[in-house]
Coordinates of N, CA, C and O (backbone and C1' of nucleotides) in Angstrom, one line a residue:
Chain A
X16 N 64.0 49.0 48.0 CA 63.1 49.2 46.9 C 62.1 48.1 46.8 O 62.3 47.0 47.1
X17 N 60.7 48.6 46.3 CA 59.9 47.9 46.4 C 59.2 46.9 45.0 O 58.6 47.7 44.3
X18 N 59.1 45.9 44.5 CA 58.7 45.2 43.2 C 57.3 45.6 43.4 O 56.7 45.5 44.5
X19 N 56.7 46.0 42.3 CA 55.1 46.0 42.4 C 54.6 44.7 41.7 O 54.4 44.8 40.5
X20 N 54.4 43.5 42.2 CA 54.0 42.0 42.3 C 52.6 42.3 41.7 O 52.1 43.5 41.7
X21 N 52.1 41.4 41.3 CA 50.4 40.9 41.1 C 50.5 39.8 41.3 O 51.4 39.0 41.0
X22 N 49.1 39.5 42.1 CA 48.5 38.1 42.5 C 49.0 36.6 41.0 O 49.0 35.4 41.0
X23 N 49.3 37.9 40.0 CA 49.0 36.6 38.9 C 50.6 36.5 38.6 O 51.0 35.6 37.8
X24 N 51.2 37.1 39.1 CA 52.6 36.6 39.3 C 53.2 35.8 40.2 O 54.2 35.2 39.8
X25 N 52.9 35.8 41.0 CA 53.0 35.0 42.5 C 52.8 33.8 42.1 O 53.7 32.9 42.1
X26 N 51.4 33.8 41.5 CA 50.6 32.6 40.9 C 51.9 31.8 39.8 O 52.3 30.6 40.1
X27 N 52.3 32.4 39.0 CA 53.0 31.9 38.1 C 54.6 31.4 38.3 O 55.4 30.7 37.7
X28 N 54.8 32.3 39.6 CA 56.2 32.1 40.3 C 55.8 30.7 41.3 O 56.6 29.8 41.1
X29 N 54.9 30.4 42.1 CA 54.6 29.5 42.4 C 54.5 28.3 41.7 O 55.3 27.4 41.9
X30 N 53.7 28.1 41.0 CA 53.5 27.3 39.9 C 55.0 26.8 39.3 O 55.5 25.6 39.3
X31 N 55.6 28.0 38.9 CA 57.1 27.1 38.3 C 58.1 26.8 39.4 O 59.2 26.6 38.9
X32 N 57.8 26.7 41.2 CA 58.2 26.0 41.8 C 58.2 25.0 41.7 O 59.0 24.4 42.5
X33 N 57.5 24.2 40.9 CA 56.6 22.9 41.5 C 57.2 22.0 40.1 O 57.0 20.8 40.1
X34 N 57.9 22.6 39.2 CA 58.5 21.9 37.7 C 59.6 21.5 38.4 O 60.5 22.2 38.8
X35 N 59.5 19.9 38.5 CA 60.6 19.1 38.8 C 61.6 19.5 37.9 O 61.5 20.2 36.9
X36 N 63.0 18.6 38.6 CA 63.9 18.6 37.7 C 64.2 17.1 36.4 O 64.1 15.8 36.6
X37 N 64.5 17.7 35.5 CA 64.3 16.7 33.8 C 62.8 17.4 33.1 O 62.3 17.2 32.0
X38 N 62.6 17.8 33.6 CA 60.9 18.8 32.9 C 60.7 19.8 32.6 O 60.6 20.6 33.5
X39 N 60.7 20.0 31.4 CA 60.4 21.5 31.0 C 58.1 22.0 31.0 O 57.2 21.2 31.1
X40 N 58.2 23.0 30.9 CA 56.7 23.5 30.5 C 56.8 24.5 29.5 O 57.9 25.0 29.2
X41 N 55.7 24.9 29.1 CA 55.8 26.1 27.9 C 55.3 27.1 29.0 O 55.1 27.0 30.2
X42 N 55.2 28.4 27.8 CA 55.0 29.7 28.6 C 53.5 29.4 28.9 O 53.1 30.0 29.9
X43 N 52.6 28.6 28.3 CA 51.2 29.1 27.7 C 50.5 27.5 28.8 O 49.4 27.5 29.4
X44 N 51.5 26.5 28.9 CA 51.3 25.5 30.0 C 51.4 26.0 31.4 O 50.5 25.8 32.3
X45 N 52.3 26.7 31.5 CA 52.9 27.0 32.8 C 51.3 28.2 33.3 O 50.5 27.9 34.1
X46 N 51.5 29.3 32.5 CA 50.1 30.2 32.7 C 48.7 29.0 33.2 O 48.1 29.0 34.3
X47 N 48.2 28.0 32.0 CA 47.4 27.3 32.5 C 47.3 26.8 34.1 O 46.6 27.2 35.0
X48 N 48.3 25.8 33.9 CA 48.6 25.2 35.6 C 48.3 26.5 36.8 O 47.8 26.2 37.8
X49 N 48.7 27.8 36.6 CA 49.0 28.6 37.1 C 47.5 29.4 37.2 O 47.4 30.3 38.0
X50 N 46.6 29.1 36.8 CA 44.9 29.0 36.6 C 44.6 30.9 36.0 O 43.9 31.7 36.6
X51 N 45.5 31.3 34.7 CA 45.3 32.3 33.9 C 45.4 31.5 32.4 O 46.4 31.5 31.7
X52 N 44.4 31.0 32.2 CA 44.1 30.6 30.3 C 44.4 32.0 29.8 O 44.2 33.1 30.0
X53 N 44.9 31.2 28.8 CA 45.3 32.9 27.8 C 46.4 33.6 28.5 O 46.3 34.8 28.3
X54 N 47.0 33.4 29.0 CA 48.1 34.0 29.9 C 49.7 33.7 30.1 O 50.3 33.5 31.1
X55 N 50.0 33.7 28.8 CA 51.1 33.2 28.5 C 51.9 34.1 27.9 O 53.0 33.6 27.7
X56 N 51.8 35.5 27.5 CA 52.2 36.8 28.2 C 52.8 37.2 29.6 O 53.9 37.7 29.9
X57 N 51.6 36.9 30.3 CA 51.9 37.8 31.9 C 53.3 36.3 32.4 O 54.3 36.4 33.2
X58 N 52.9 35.4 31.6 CA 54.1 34.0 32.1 C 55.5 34.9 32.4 O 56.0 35.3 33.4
X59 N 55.7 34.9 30.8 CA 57.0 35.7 30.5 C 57.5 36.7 31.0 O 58.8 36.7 31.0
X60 N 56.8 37.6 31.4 CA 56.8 39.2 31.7 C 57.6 38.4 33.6 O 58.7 38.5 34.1
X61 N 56.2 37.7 34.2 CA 56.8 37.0 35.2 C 58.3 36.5 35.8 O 58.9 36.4 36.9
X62 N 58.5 36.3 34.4 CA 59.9 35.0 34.7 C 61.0 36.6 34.6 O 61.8 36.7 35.6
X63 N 60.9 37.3 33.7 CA 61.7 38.7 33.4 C 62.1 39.4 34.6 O 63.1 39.9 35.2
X64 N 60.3 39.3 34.7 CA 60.6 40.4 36.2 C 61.2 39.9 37.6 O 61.6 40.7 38.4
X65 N 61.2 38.1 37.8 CA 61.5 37.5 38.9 C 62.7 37.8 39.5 O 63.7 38.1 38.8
X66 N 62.7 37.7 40.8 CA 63.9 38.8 41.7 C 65.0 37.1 41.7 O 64.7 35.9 41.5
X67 N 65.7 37.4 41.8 CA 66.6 36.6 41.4 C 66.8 35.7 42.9 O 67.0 34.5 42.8
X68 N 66.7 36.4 44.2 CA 66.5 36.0 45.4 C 65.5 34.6 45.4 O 65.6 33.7 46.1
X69 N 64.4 34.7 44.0 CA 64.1 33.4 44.3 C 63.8 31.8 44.0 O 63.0 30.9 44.2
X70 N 65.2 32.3 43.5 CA 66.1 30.9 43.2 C 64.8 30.3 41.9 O 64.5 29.2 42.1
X71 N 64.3 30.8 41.2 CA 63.3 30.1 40.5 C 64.0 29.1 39.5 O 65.0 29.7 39.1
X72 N 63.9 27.9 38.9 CA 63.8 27.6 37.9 C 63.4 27.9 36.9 O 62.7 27.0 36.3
X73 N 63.6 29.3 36.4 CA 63.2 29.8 35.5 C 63.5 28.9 33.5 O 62.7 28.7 32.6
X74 N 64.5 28.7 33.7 CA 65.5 27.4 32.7 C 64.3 26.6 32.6 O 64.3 26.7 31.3
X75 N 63.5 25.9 32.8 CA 62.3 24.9 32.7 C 61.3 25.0 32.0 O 60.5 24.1 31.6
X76 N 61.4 26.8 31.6 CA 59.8 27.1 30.7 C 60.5 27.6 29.4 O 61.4 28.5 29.4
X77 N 60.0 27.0 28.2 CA 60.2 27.1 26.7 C 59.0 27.8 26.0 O 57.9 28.3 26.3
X78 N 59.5 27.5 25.1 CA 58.4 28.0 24.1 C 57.4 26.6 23.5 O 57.5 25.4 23.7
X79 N 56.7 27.1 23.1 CA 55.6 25.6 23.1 C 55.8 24.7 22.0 O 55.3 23.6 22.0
X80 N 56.8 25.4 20.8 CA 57.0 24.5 19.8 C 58.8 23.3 20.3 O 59.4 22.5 19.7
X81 N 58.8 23.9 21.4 CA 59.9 23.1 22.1 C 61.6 24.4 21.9 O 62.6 23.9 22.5
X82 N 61.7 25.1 21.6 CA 62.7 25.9 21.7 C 63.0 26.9 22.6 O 62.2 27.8 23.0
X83 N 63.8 26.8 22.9 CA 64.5 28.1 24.2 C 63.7 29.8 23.5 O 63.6 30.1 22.3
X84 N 63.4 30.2 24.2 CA 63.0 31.6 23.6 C 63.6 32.8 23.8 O 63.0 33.9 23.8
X85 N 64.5 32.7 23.9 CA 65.4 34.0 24.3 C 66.1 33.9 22.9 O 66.0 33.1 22.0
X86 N 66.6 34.7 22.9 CA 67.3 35.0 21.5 C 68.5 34.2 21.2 O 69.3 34.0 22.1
X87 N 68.9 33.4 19.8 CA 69.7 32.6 20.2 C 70.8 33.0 20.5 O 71.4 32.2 21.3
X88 N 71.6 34.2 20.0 CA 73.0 34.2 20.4 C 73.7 34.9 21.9 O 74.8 35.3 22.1
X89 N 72.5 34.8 22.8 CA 72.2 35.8 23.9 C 73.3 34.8 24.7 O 73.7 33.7 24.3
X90 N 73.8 35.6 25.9 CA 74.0 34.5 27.0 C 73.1 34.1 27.9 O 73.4 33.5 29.0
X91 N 72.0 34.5 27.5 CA 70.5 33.8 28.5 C 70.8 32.2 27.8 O 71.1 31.1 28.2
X92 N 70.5 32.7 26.6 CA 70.1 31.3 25.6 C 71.0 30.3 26.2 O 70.8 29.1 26.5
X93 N 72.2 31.1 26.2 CA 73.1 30.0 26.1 C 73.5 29.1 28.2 O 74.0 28.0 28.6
X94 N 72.8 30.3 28.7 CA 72.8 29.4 30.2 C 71.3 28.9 30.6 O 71.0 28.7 31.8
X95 N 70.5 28.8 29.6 CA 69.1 28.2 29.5 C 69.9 26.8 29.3 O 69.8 25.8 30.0
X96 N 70.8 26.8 28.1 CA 70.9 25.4 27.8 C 71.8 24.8 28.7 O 71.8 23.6 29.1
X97 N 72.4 25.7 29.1 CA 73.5 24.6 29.9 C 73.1 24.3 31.2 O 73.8 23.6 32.0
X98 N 71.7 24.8 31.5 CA 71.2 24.7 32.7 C 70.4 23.6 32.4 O 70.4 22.8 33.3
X99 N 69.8 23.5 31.4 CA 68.5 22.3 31.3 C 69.6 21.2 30.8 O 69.4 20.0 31.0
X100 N 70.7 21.6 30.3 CA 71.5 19.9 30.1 C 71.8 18.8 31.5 O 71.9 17.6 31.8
X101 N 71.9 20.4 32.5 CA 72.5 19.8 33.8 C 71.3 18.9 34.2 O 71.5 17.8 34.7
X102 N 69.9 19.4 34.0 CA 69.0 18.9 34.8 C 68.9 17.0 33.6 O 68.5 15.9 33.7
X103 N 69.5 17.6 32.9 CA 68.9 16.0 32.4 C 68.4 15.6 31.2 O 68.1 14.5 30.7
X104 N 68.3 17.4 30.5 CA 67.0 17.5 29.6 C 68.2 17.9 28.2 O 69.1 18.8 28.2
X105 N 67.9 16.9 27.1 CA 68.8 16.9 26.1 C 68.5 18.4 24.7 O 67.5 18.8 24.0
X106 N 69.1 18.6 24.8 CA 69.0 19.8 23.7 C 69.2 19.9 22.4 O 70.4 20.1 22.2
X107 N 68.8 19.8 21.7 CA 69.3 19.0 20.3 C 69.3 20.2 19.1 O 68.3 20.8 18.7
X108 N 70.6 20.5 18.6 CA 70.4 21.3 17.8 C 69.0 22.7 18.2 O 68.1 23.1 17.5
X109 N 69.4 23.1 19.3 CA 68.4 24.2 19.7 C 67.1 23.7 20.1 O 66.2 24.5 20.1
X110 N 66.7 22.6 20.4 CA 65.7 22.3 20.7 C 65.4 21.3 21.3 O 66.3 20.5 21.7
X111 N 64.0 21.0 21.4 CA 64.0 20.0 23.1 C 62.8 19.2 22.7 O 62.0 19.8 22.1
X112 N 62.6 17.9 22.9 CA 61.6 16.8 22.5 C 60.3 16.7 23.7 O 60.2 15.9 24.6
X113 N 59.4 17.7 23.4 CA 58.3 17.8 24.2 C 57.7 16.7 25.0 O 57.6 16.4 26.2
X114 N 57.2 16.1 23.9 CA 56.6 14.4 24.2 C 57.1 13.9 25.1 O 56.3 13.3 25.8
X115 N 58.8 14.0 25.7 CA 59.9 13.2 26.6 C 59.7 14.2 27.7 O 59.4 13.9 28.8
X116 N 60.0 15.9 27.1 CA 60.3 16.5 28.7 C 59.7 17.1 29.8 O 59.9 17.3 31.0
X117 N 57.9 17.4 28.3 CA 57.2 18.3 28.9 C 56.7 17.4 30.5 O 56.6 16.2 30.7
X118 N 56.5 18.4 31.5 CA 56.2 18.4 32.8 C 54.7 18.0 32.9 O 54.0 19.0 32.7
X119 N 53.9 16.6 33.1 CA 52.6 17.0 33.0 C 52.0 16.0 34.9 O 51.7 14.8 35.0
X120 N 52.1 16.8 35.6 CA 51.7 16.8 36.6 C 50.0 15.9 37.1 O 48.8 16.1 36.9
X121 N 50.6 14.8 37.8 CA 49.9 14.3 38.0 C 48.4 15.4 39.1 O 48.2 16.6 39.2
X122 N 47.5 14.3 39.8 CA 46.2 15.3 40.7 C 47.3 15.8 41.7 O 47.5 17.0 41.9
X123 N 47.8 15.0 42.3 CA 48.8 15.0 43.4 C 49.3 16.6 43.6 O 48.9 17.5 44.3
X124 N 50.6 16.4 42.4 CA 51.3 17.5 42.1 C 50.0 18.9 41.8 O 50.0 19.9 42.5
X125 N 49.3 18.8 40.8 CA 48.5 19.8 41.0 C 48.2 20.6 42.2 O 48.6 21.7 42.4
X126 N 47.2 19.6 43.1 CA 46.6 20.1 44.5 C 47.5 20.4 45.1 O 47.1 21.1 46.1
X127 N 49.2 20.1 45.1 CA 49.7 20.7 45.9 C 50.4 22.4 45.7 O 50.8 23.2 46.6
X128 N 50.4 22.6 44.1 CA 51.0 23.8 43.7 C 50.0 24.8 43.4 O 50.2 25.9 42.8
X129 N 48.7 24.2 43.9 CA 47.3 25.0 43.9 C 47.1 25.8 45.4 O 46.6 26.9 45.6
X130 N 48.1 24.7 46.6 CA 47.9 25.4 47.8 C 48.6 26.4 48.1 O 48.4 27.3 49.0
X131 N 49.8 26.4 47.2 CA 50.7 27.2 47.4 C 50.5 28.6 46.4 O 51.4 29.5 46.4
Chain B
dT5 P 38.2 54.2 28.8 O5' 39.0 55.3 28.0 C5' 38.3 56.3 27.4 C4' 39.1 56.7 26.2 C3' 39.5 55.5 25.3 O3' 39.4 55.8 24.0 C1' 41.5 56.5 26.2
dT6 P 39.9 54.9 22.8 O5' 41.5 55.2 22.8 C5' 41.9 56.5 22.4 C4' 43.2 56.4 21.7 C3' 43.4 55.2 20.8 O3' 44.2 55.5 19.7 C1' 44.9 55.1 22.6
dG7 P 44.5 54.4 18.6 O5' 46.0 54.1 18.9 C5' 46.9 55.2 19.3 C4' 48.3 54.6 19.5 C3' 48.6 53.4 18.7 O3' 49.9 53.4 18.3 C1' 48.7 52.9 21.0
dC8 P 50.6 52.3 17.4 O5' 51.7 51.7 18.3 C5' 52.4 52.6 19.2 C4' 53.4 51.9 20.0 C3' 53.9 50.6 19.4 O3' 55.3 50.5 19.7 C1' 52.8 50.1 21.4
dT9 P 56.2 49.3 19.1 O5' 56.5 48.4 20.3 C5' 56.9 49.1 21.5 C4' 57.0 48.0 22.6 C3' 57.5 46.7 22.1 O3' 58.6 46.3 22.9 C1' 55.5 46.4 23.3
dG10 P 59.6 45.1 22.4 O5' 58.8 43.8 22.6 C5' 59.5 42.7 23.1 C4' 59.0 42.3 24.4 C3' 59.0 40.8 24.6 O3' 59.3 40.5 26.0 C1' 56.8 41.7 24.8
dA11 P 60.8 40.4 26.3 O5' 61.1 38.8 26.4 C5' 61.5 38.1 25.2 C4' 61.3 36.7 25.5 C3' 60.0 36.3 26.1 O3' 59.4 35.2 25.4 C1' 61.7 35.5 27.5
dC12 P 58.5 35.5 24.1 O5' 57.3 34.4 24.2 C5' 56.8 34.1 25.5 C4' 55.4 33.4 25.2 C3' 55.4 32.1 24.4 O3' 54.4 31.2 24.9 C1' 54.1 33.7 23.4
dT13 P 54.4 29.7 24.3 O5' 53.0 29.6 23.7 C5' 52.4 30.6 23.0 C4' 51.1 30.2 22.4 C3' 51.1 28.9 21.6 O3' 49.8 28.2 21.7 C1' 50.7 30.8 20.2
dG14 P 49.7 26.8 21.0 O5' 48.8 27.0 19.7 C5' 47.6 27.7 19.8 C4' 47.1 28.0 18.4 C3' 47.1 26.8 17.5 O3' 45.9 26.8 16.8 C1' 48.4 28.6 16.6
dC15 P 45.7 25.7 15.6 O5' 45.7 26.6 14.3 C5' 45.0 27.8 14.3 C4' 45.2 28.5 13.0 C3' 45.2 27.6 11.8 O3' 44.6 28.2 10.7 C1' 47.3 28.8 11.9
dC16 P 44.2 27.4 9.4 O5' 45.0 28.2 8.3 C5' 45.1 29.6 8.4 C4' 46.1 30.2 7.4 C3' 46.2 29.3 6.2 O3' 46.4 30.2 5.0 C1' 48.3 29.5 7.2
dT17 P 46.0 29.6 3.5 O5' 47.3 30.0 2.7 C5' 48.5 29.7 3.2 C4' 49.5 30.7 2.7 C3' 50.2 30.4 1.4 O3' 50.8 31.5 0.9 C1' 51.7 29.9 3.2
Chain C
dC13 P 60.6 19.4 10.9 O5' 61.1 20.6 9.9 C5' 62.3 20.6 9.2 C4' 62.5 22.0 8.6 C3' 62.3 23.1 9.6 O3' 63.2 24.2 9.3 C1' 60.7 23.3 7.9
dA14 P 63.4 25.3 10.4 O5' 63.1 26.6 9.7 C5' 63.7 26.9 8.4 C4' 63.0 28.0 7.7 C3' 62.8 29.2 8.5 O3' 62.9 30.4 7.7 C1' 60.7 28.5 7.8
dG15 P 63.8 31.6 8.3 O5' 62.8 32.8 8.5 C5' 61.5 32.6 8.7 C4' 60.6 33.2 7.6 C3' 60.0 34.5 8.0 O3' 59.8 35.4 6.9 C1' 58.4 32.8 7.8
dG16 P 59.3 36.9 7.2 O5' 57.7 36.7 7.3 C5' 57.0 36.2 6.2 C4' 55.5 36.4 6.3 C3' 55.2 37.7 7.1 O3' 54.0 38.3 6.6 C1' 54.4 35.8 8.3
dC17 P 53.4 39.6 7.2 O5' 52.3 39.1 8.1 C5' 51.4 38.1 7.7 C4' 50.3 37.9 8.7 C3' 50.1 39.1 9.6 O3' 48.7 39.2 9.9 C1' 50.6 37.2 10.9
dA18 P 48.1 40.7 10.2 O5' 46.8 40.3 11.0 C5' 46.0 39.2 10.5 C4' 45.5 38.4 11.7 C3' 44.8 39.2 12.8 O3' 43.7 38.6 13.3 C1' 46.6 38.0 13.7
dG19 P 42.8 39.3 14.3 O5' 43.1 38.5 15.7 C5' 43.0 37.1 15.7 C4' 43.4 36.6 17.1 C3' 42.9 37.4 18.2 O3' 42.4 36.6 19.2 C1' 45.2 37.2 18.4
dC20 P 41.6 37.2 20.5 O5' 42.7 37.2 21.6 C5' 43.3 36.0 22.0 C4' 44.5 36.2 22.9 C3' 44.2 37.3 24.0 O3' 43.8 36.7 25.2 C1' 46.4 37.6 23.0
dC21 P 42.8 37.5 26.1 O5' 43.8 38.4 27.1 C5' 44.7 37.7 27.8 C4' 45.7 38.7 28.5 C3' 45.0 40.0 29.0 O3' 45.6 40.4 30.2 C1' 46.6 40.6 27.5
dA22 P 44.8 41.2 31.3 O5' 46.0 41.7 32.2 C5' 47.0 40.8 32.6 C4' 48.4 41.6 32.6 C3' 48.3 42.8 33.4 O3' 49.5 43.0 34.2 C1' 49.0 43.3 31.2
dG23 P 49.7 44.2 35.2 O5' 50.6 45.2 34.4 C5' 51.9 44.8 34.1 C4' 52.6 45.9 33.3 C3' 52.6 47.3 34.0 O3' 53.9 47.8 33.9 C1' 51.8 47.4 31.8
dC24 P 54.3 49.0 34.9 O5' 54.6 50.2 33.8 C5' 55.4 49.9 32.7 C4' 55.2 50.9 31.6 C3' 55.0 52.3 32.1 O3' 55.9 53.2 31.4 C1' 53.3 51.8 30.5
dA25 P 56.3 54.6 32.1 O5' 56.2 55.5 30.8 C5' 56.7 55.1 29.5 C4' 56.0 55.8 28.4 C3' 55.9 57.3 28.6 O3' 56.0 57.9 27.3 C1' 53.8 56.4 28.3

DNA sequence: TTGCTGACTGCCT
DNA sequence: CAGGCAGCCAGCA
């Protein structure tokens, strides 16, 4: 069976290769870095549709006011959290301290998840 | 073409 | 701090 991909998925599947681990991004950061402003929609739809084959750190992208976005009593929610505890990243009463976790990529890290 | 739907956001109460 | 809401944009019926 075949996934019907877009270039601006790739884009955004690549891009959240490159979120170290202890770092989260939002949906609307991650689109940025990923070079679609305003595209923090197709983020989401992205992470949903990702084939599971590729190992993404999907766990890394929040919502921008710092909260998991999946529903809270889901078992997404609940292995978002237990996945970002592992990496490092403290969860507090459902939510996460931006200032501390968000991911902000030096030139370095950019140009490199630009080639990719 | 139209309308509705999201693992979203920012602004306003 | 919690809702409410319009704006956002690709995908699908």
């Amino acid at each position: 069976m075949t996934i019907a991909m877009s270039d601006s998925m790739t884009r955004i599947w690549n891009t959240l290769l490159a979120v170290p681990v202890g770092k989260v991004v939002s949906y609307g950061q991650l689109a940025d870095l990923a070079g679609l402003p305003r595209g923090h929609r197709q983020a989401a739809r992205a992470l949903r549709l990702a084939p599971e084959a590729l190992q993404l750190p999907w766990h890394r992208v929040i919502s921008a006011n710092g909260k998991i976005a999946l529903e809270k009593d889901s078992d997404g929610y609940r292995q978002q959290m237990e996945l970002l505890r592992a990496d490092g990243v403290e969860v507090i009463n459902g939510r996460i301290n931006m200032t501390r976790f968000r991911w902000q990529p030096d030139l370095a890290e950019l140009l490199f998840t630009l080639k990719h």
